[in-house]
Amino acid sequence: MFKSGIRQIQVLHLLYKNQEFKAAINMDGYLYGEERQKALDQPLMIMNGGLEYEELDTPPEMKQIEEQRRSKVLRKGYILDIEQAGHLSFTDIPLYSPMMKAISPDVKRDHRIINEATLCFMDRHLKGEKNSSCELIPQQYPGTRIQTRGDVE
């Protein structure tokens, strides 16, 4: 399993080029890289942090392009939105620097959500545990939303 951030291009690319990869997770990254016309065969979970700052807000055009790319490639999987997670909530940096609290207000909670979603997704798609249900995460954690795309088996 590869995480996003610096590796986001490679994750999507690997899923297309190598069928040995059974599933992947993109953590708060755009689906940059080569434009894909064909949907992925493997399941993909996309995790998003919803905490944005006006100065760093993504332009509406970029959001639209990203949604179009997701619609093309994501045949089966999930999109998990964590309302109060910042981009750095997907790293360990906020745990070590109190200055990061402003851009990741509750990183321990965010990490619990990220870890539970990761385990649920991988249990289902790597171990084949059909009763592992990622759809229950929003019931446990207010401020999270999950969208199911296609048949997640």
Short mmCIF file of N, CA, C and O in Angstrom, two decimals, residues 53-142:
data_model
loop_
_atom_site.label_atom_id
_atom_site.label_comp_id
_atom_site.label_asym_id
_atom_site.label_seq_id
_atom_site.Cartn_x
_atom_site.Cartn_y
_atom_site.Cartn_z
N TYR A 53 -8.35 27.05 4.21
CA TYR A 53 -8.18 28.46 4.56
C TYR A 53 -8.39 29.29 3.31
O TYR A 53 -7.98 28.90 2.22
N GLU A 54 -9.05 30.41 3.49
CA GLU A 54 -9.40 31.26 2.36
C GLU A 54 -8.20 31.53 1.46
O GLU A 54 -8.30 31.48 0.24
N GLU A 55 -7.05 31.78 2.08
CA GLU A 55 -5.85 32.10 1.31
C GLU A 55 -5.37 30.92 0.48
O GLU A 55 -4.69 31.08 -0.52
N LEU A 56 -5.69 29.70 0.92
CA LEU A 56 -5.21 28.50 0.25
C LEU A 56 -6.34 27.72 -0.41
O LEU A 56 -6.14 26.59 -0.84
N ASP A 57 -7.52 28.30 -0.49
CA ASP A 57 -8.69 27.61 -1.02
C ASP A 57 -8.46 27.18 -2.47
O ASP A 57 -7.88 27.91 -3.26
N THR A 58 -8.94 26.00 -2.80
CA THR A 58 -8.82 25.46 -4.14
C THR A 58 -9.82 26.18 -5.06
O THR A 58 -11.00 26.26 -4.72
N PRO A 59 -9.35 26.67 -6.20
CA PRO A 59 -10.27 27.35 -7.12
C PRO A 59 -11.37 26.38 -7.60
O PRO A 59 -11.11 25.18 -7.76
N PRO A 60 -12.57 26.90 -7.85
CA PRO A 60 -13.68 26.05 -8.28
C PRO A 60 -13.36 25.23 -9.53
O PRO A 60 -13.81 24.10 -9.67
N GLU A 61 -12.57 25.80 -10.45
CA GLU A 61 -12.21 25.07 -11.68
C GLU A 61 -11.42 23.80 -11.35
O GLU A 61 -11.61 22.76 -11.96
N MET A 62 -10.50 23.92 -10.38
CA MET A 62 -9.69 22.75 -9.97
C MET A 62 -10.58 21.69 -9.32
O MET A 62 -10.39 20.50 -9.54
N LYS A 63 -11.54 22.13 -8.51
CA LYS A 63 -12.45 21.17 -7.88
C LYS A 63 -13.26 20.43 -8.93
O LYS A 63 -13.48 19.23 -8.83
N GLN A 64 -13.69 21.15 -9.96
CA GLN A 64 -14.47 20.52 -11.02
C GLN A 64 -13.63 19.52 -11.81
O GLN A 64 -14.08 18.42 -12.11
N ILE A 65 -12.40 19.89 -12.13
CA ILE A 65 -11.50 18.97 -12.85
C ILE A 65 -11.25 17.73 -12.01
O ILE A 65 -11.28 16.60 -12.52
N GLU A 66 -11.03 17.90 -10.72
CA GLU A 66 -10.78 16.77 -9.83
C GLU A 66 -11.99 15.84 -9.78
O GLU A 66 -11.85 14.62 -9.84
N GLU A 67 -13.18 16.40 -9.69
CA GLU A 67 -14.39 15.57 -9.66
C GLU A 67 -14.57 14.80 -10.97
O GLU A 67 -14.96 13.64 -10.97
N GLN A 68 -14.25 15.43 -12.09
CA GLN A 68 -14.34 14.74 -13.38
C GLN A 68 -13.35 13.57 -13.44
O GLN A 68 -13.70 12.49 -13.92
N ARG A 69 -12.13 13.79 -12.95
CA ARG A 69 -11.14 12.71 -12.93
C ARG A 69 -11.60 11.57 -12.04
O ARG A 69 -11.48 10.41 -12.38
N ARG A 70 -12.13 11.91 -10.88
CA ARG A 70 -12.61 10.87 -9.96
C ARG A 70 -13.74 10.07 -10.60
O ARG A 70 -13.79 8.86 -10.47
N SER A 71 -14.63 10.76 -11.27
CA SER A 71 -15.75 10.08 -11.91
C SER A 71 -15.28 9.09 -12.97
O SER A 71 -15.87 8.04 -13.15
N LYS A 72 -14.21 9.45 -13.67
CA LYS A 72 -13.68 8.57 -14.71
C LYS A 72 -12.99 7.34 -14.14
O LYS A 72 -13.14 6.24 -14.64
N VAL A 73 -12.17 7.54 -13.11
CA VAL A 73 -11.31 6.44 -12.66
C VAL A 73 -11.90 5.59 -11.54
O VAL A 73 -11.56 4.42 -11.41
N LEU A 74 -12.77 6.15 -10.73
CA LEU A 74 -13.24 5.46 -9.53
C LEU A 74 -14.50 4.65 -9.83
O LEU A 74 -15.61 5.13 -9.68
N ARG A 75 -14.30 3.42 -10.25
CA ARG A 75 -15.43 2.55 -10.54
C ARG A 75 -15.95 1.90 -9.27
O ARG A 75 -17.14 1.67 -9.12
N LYS A 76 -15.04 1.57 -8.35
CA LYS A 76 -15.46 1.01 -7.07
C LYS A 76 -14.53 1.51 -5.99
O LYS A 76 -13.32 1.55 -6.14
N GLY A 77 -15.14 1.93 -4.90
CA GLY A 77 -14.35 2.44 -3.79
C GLY A 77 -15.14 3.45 -2.98
O GLY A 77 -16.37 3.44 -2.97
N TYR A 78 -14.41 4.30 -2.29
CA TYR A 78 -15.02 5.24 -1.36
C TYR A 78 -14.34 6.59 -1.49
O TYR A 78 -13.16 6.69 -1.81
N ILE A 79 -15.10 7.61 -1.14
CA ILE A 79 -14.53 8.94 -0.92
C ILE A 79 -14.91 9.31 0.51
O ILE A 79 -16.09 9.39 0.84
N LEU A 80 -13.91 9.48 1.36
CA LEU A 80 -14.11 9.82 2.76
C LEU A 80 -13.72 11.27 2.98
O LEU A 80 -12.59 11.67 2.66
N ASP A 81 -14.65 12.07 3.48
CA ASP A 81 -14.38 13.47 3.81
C ASP A 81 -14.33 13.63 5.32
O ASP A 81 -15.27 13.22 6.01
N ILE A 82 -13.24 14.20 5.80
CA ILE A 82 -13.08 14.47 7.23
C ILE A 82 -13.08 16.00 7.36
O ILE A 82 -12.09 16.66 7.05
N GLU A 83 -14.20 16.52 7.81
CA GLU A 83 -14.48 17.96 7.80
C GLU A 83 -13.39 18.80 8.45
O GLU A 83 -13.00 19.83 7.92
N GLN A 84 -12.90 18.41 9.61
CA GLN A 84 -11.95 19.24 10.35
C GLN A 84 -10.49 18.81 10.18
O GLN A 84 -9.62 19.28 10.91
N ALA A 85 -10.21 17.95 9.22
CA ALA A 85 -8.83 17.54 8.99
C ALA A 85 -8.18 18.48 7.98
O ALA A 85 -8.76 18.82 6.97
N GLY A 86 -6.96 18.90 8.30
CA GLY A 86 -6.18 19.69 7.36
C GLY A 86 -5.28 18.76 6.56
O GLY A 86 -5.20 17.56 6.84
N HIS A 87 -4.62 19.30 5.56
CA HIS A 87 -3.75 18.47 4.72
C HIS A 87 -2.68 17.76 5.57
O HIS A 87 -2.39 16.59 5.36
N LEU A 88 -2.13 18.48 6.54
CA LEU A 88 -1.08 17.87 7.37
C LEU A 88 -1.63 16.89 8.40
O LEU A 88 -0.86 16.19 9.06
N SER A 89 -2.94 16.79 8.54
CA SER A 89 -3.53 15.80 9.45
C SER A 89 -3.22 14.38 8.97
O SER A 89 -3.33 13.43 9.74
N PHE A 90 -2.84 14.23 7.73
CA PHE A 90 -2.53 12.92 7.18
C PHE A 90 -1.06 12.56 7.37
O PHE A 90 -0.58 11.58 6.82
N THR A 91 -0.37 13.37 8.17
CA THR A 91 1.04 13.12 8.49
C THR A 91 1.19 13.12 10.02
O THR A 91 0.24 13.39 10.75
N ASP A 92 2.40 12.89 10.49
CA ASP A 92 2.70 12.95 11.92
C ASP A 92 3.13 14.34 12.38
O ASP A 92 3.26 14.57 13.58
N ILE A 93 3.35 15.25 11.46
CA ILE A 93 3.91 16.57 11.80
C ILE A 93 3.12 17.29 12.90
O ILE A 93 3.72 17.79 13.84
N PRO A 94 1.78 17.34 12.85
CA PRO A 94 1.05 18.07 13.90
C PRO A 94 1.21 17.46 15.30
O PRO A 94 0.98 18.13 16.29
N LEU A 95 1.61 16.22 15.38
CA LEU A 95 1.83 15.59 16.69
C LEU A 95 3.08 16.14 17.38
O LEU A 95 3.19 16.08 18.60
N TYR A 96 3.99 16.67 16.60
CA TYR A 96 5.27 17.10 17.14
C TYR A 96 5.44 18.60 17.22
O TYR A 96 6.39 19.08 17.82
N SER A 97 4.54 19.34 16.62
CA SER A 97 4.68 20.79 16.61
C SER A 97 3.39 21.47 17.04
O SER A 97 2.40 21.42 16.32
N PRO A 98 3.39 22.12 18.22
CA PRO A 98 2.19 22.81 18.67
C PRO A 98 1.76 23.94 17.72
O PRO A 98 0.61 24.31 17.69
N MET A 99 2.69 24.45 16.92
CA MET A 99 2.35 25.51 15.96
C MET A 99 1.40 25.01 14.89
O MET A 99 0.72 25.78 14.24
N MET A 100 1.33 23.71 14.70
CA MET A 100 0.49 23.14 13.66
C MET A 100 -0.97 22.94 14.10
O MET A 100 -1.81 22.56 13.31
N LYS A 101 -1.26 23.22 15.36
CA LYS A 101 -2.62 23.01 15.87
C LYS A 101 -3.65 23.80 15.06
O LYS A 101 -4.76 23.31 14.83
N ALA A 102 -3.29 24.96 14.60
CA ALA A 102 -4.23 25.80 13.83
C ALA A 102 -4.64 25.14 12.52
O ALA A 102 -5.77 25.30 12.06
N ILE A 103 -3.73 24.38 11.90
CA ILE A 103 -4.06 23.76 10.62
C ILE A 103 -4.43 22.29 10.77
O ILE A 103 -4.73 21.62 9.79
N SER A 104 -4.43 21.81 12.00
CA SER A 104 -4.86 20.44 12.28
C SER A 104 -5.36 20.40 13.72
O SER A 104 -4.69 19.90 14.61
N PRO A 105 -6.57 20.95 13.98
CA PRO A 105 -7.05 21.18 15.34
C PRO A 105 -7.17 19.93 16.22
O PRO A 105 -6.94 20.01 17.42
N ASP A 106 -7.53 18.79 15.67
CA ASP A 106 -7.68 17.58 16.48
C ASP A 106 -7.05 16.40 15.75
O ASP A 106 -7.72 15.47 15.32
N VAL A 107 -5.72 16.45 15.65
CA VAL A 107 -5.00 15.47 14.85
C VAL A 107 -5.14 14.04 15.40
O VAL A 107 -5.19 13.09 14.63
N LYS A 108 -5.26 13.89 16.71
CA LYS A 108 -5.42 12.54 17.26
C LYS A 108 -6.74 11.92 16.82
O LYS A 108 -6.80 10.74 16.45
N ARG A 109 -7.79 12.69 16.84
CA ARG A 109 -9.09 12.21 16.35
C ARG A 109 -9.00 11.91 14.85
O ARG A 109 -9.46 10.87 14.38
N ASP A 110 -8.38 12.83 14.11
CA ASP A 110 -8.21 12.61 12.67
C ASP A 110 -7.46 11.31 12.39
O ASP A 110 -7.83 10.54 11.51
N HIS A 111 -6.40 11.07 13.17
CA HIS A 111 -5.63 9.84 12.98
C HIS A 111 -6.45 8.60 13.29
O HIS A 111 -6.32 7.57 12.61
N ARG A 112 -7.32 8.67 14.29
CA ARG A 112 -8.21 7.53 14.59
C ARG A 112 -9.11 7.24 13.39
O ARG A 112 -9.28 6.09 12.99
N ILE A 113 -9.69 8.29 12.84
CA ILE A 113 -10.58 8.13 11.69
C ILE A 113 -9.80 7.55 10.50
O ILE A 113 -10.25 6.59 9.86
N ILE A 114 -8.65 8.13 10.21
CA ILE A 114 -7.82 7.68 9.09
C ILE A 114 -7.42 6.21 9.28
O ILE A 114 -7.53 5.40 8.36
N ASN A 115 -7.00 5.87 10.50
CA ASN A 115 -6.59 4.48 10.77
C ASN A 115 -7.76 3.51 10.65
O ASN A 115 -7.62 2.44 10.05
N GLU A 116 -8.90 3.87 11.21
CA GLU A 116 -10.07 2.98 11.14
C GLU A 116 -10.53 2.81 9.69
O GLU A 116 -10.87 1.70 9.27
N ALA A 117 -10.54 3.89 8.93
CA ALA A 117 -10.95 3.81 7.53
C ALA A 117 -9.96 2.96 6.72
O ALA A 117 -10.36 2.14 5.89
N THR A 118 -8.67 3.15 6.98
CA THR A 118 -7.66 2.37 6.29
C THR A 118 -7.81 0.89 6.59
O THR A 118 -7.80 0.05 5.67
N LEU A 119 -7.94 0.54 7.87
CA LEU A 119 -8.09 -0.86 8.25
C LEU A 119 -9.36 -1.47 7.66
O LEU A 119 -9.35 -2.59 7.13
N CYS A 120 -10.45 -0.75 7.74
CA CYS A 120 -11.72 -1.23 7.20
C CYS A 120 -11.59 -1.51 5.70
O CYS A 120 -11.96 -2.58 5.21
N PHE A 121 -11.06 -0.55 4.98
CA PHE A 121 -10.92 -0.67 3.53
C PHE A 121 -10.00 -1.84 3.15
O PHE A 121 -10.33 -2.66 2.29
N MET A 122 -8.86 -1.91 3.81
CA MET A 122 -7.91 -2.97 3.48
C MET A 122 -8.39 -4.35 3.96
O MET A 122 -8.16 -5.34 3.28
N ASP A 123 -9.06 -4.40 5.11
CA ASP A 123 -9.64 -5.67 5.55
C ASP A 123 -10.61 -6.19 4.50
O ASP A 123 -10.63 -7.37 4.17
N ARG A 124 -11.39 -5.30 3.98
CA ARG A 124 -12.41 -5.69 2.99
C ARG A 124 -11.79 -6.11 1.66
O ARG A 124 -12.16 -7.12 1.07
N HIS A 125 -10.82 -5.33 1.20
CA HIS A 125 -10.32 -5.55 -0.16
C HIS A 125 -9.04 -6.37 -0.25
O HIS A 125 -8.72 -6.87 -1.33
N LEU A 126 -8.32 -6.53 0.84
CA LEU A 126 -7.14 -7.40 0.81
C LEU A 126 -7.40 -8.73 1.52
O LEU A 126 -6.95 -9.77 1.07
N LYS A 127 -8.12 -8.67 2.64
CA LYS A 127 -8.41 -9.88 3.39
C LYS A 127 -9.73 -10.53 2.98
O LYS A 127 -10.00 -11.66 3.35
N GLY A 128 -10.56 -9.78 2.27
CA GLY A 128 -11.84 -10.31 1.82
C GLY A 128 -12.90 -10.40 2.91
O GLY A 128 -13.85 -11.16 2.80
N GLU A 129 -12.75 -9.60 3.96
CA GLU A 129 -13.73 -9.60 5.06
C GLU A 129 -14.94 -8.77 4.63
O GLU A 129 -14.95 -7.55 4.76
N LYS A 130 -15.96 -9.44 4.15
CA LYS A 130 -17.14 -8.77 3.59
C LYS A 130 -17.95 -7.98 4.63
O LYS A 130 -18.67 -7.06 4.28
N ASN A 131 -17.85 -8.35 5.91
CA ASN A 131 -18.62 -7.63 6.93
C ASN A 131 -17.91 -6.38 7.43
O ASN A 131 -18.40 -5.68 8.29
N SER A 132 -16.74 -6.08 6.91
CA SER A 132 -16.02 -4.86 7.25
C SER A 132 -16.68 -3.70 6.50
O SER A 132 -16.61 -3.62 5.29
N SER A 133 -17.36 -2.82 7.23
CA SER A 133 -18.18 -1.80 6.59
C SER A 133 -17.68 -0.40 6.89
O SER A 133 -17.89 0.13 7.98
N CYS A 134 -17.06 0.22 5.90
CA CYS A 134 -16.56 1.59 6.04
C CYS A 134 -17.70 2.60 6.14
O CYS A 134 -17.50 3.71 6.63
N GLU A 135 -18.88 2.22 5.69
CA GLU A 135 -20.02 3.12 5.71
C GLU A 135 -20.44 3.51 7.13
O GLU A 135 -21.17 4.46 7.33
N LEU A 136 -19.97 2.77 8.14
CA LEU A 136 -20.34 3.06 9.53
C LEU A 136 -19.49 4.17 10.16
O LEU A 136 -19.84 4.69 11.22
N ILE A 137 -18.42 4.55 9.52
CA ILE A 137 -17.51 5.55 10.09
C ILE A 137 -18.22 6.87 10.41
O ILE A 137 -18.04 7.43 11.50
N PRO A 138 -19.06 7.42 9.51
CA PRO A 138 -19.74 8.68 9.86
C PRO A 138 -20.66 8.58 11.08
O PRO A 138 -20.88 9.58 11.76
N GLN A 139 -21.16 7.39 11.37
CA GLN A 139 -21.99 7.24 12.57
C GLN A 139 -21.15 7.37 13.84
O GLN A 139 -21.62 7.84 14.86
N GLN A 140 -19.90 6.97 13.77
CA GLN A 140 -19.01 7.04 14.92
C GLN A 140 -18.36 8.41 15.07
O GLN A 140 -18.01 8.81 16.17
N TYR A 141 -18.17 9.10 13.95
CA TYR A 141 -17.43 10.36 13.97
C TYR A 141 -18.22 11.46 13.26
O TYR A 141 -18.19 11.56 12.03
N PRO A 142 -18.91 12.31 14.02
CA PRO A 142 -19.59 13.45 13.40
C PRO A 142 -18.59 14.30 12.62
O PRO A 142 -17.42 14.41 13.00
#
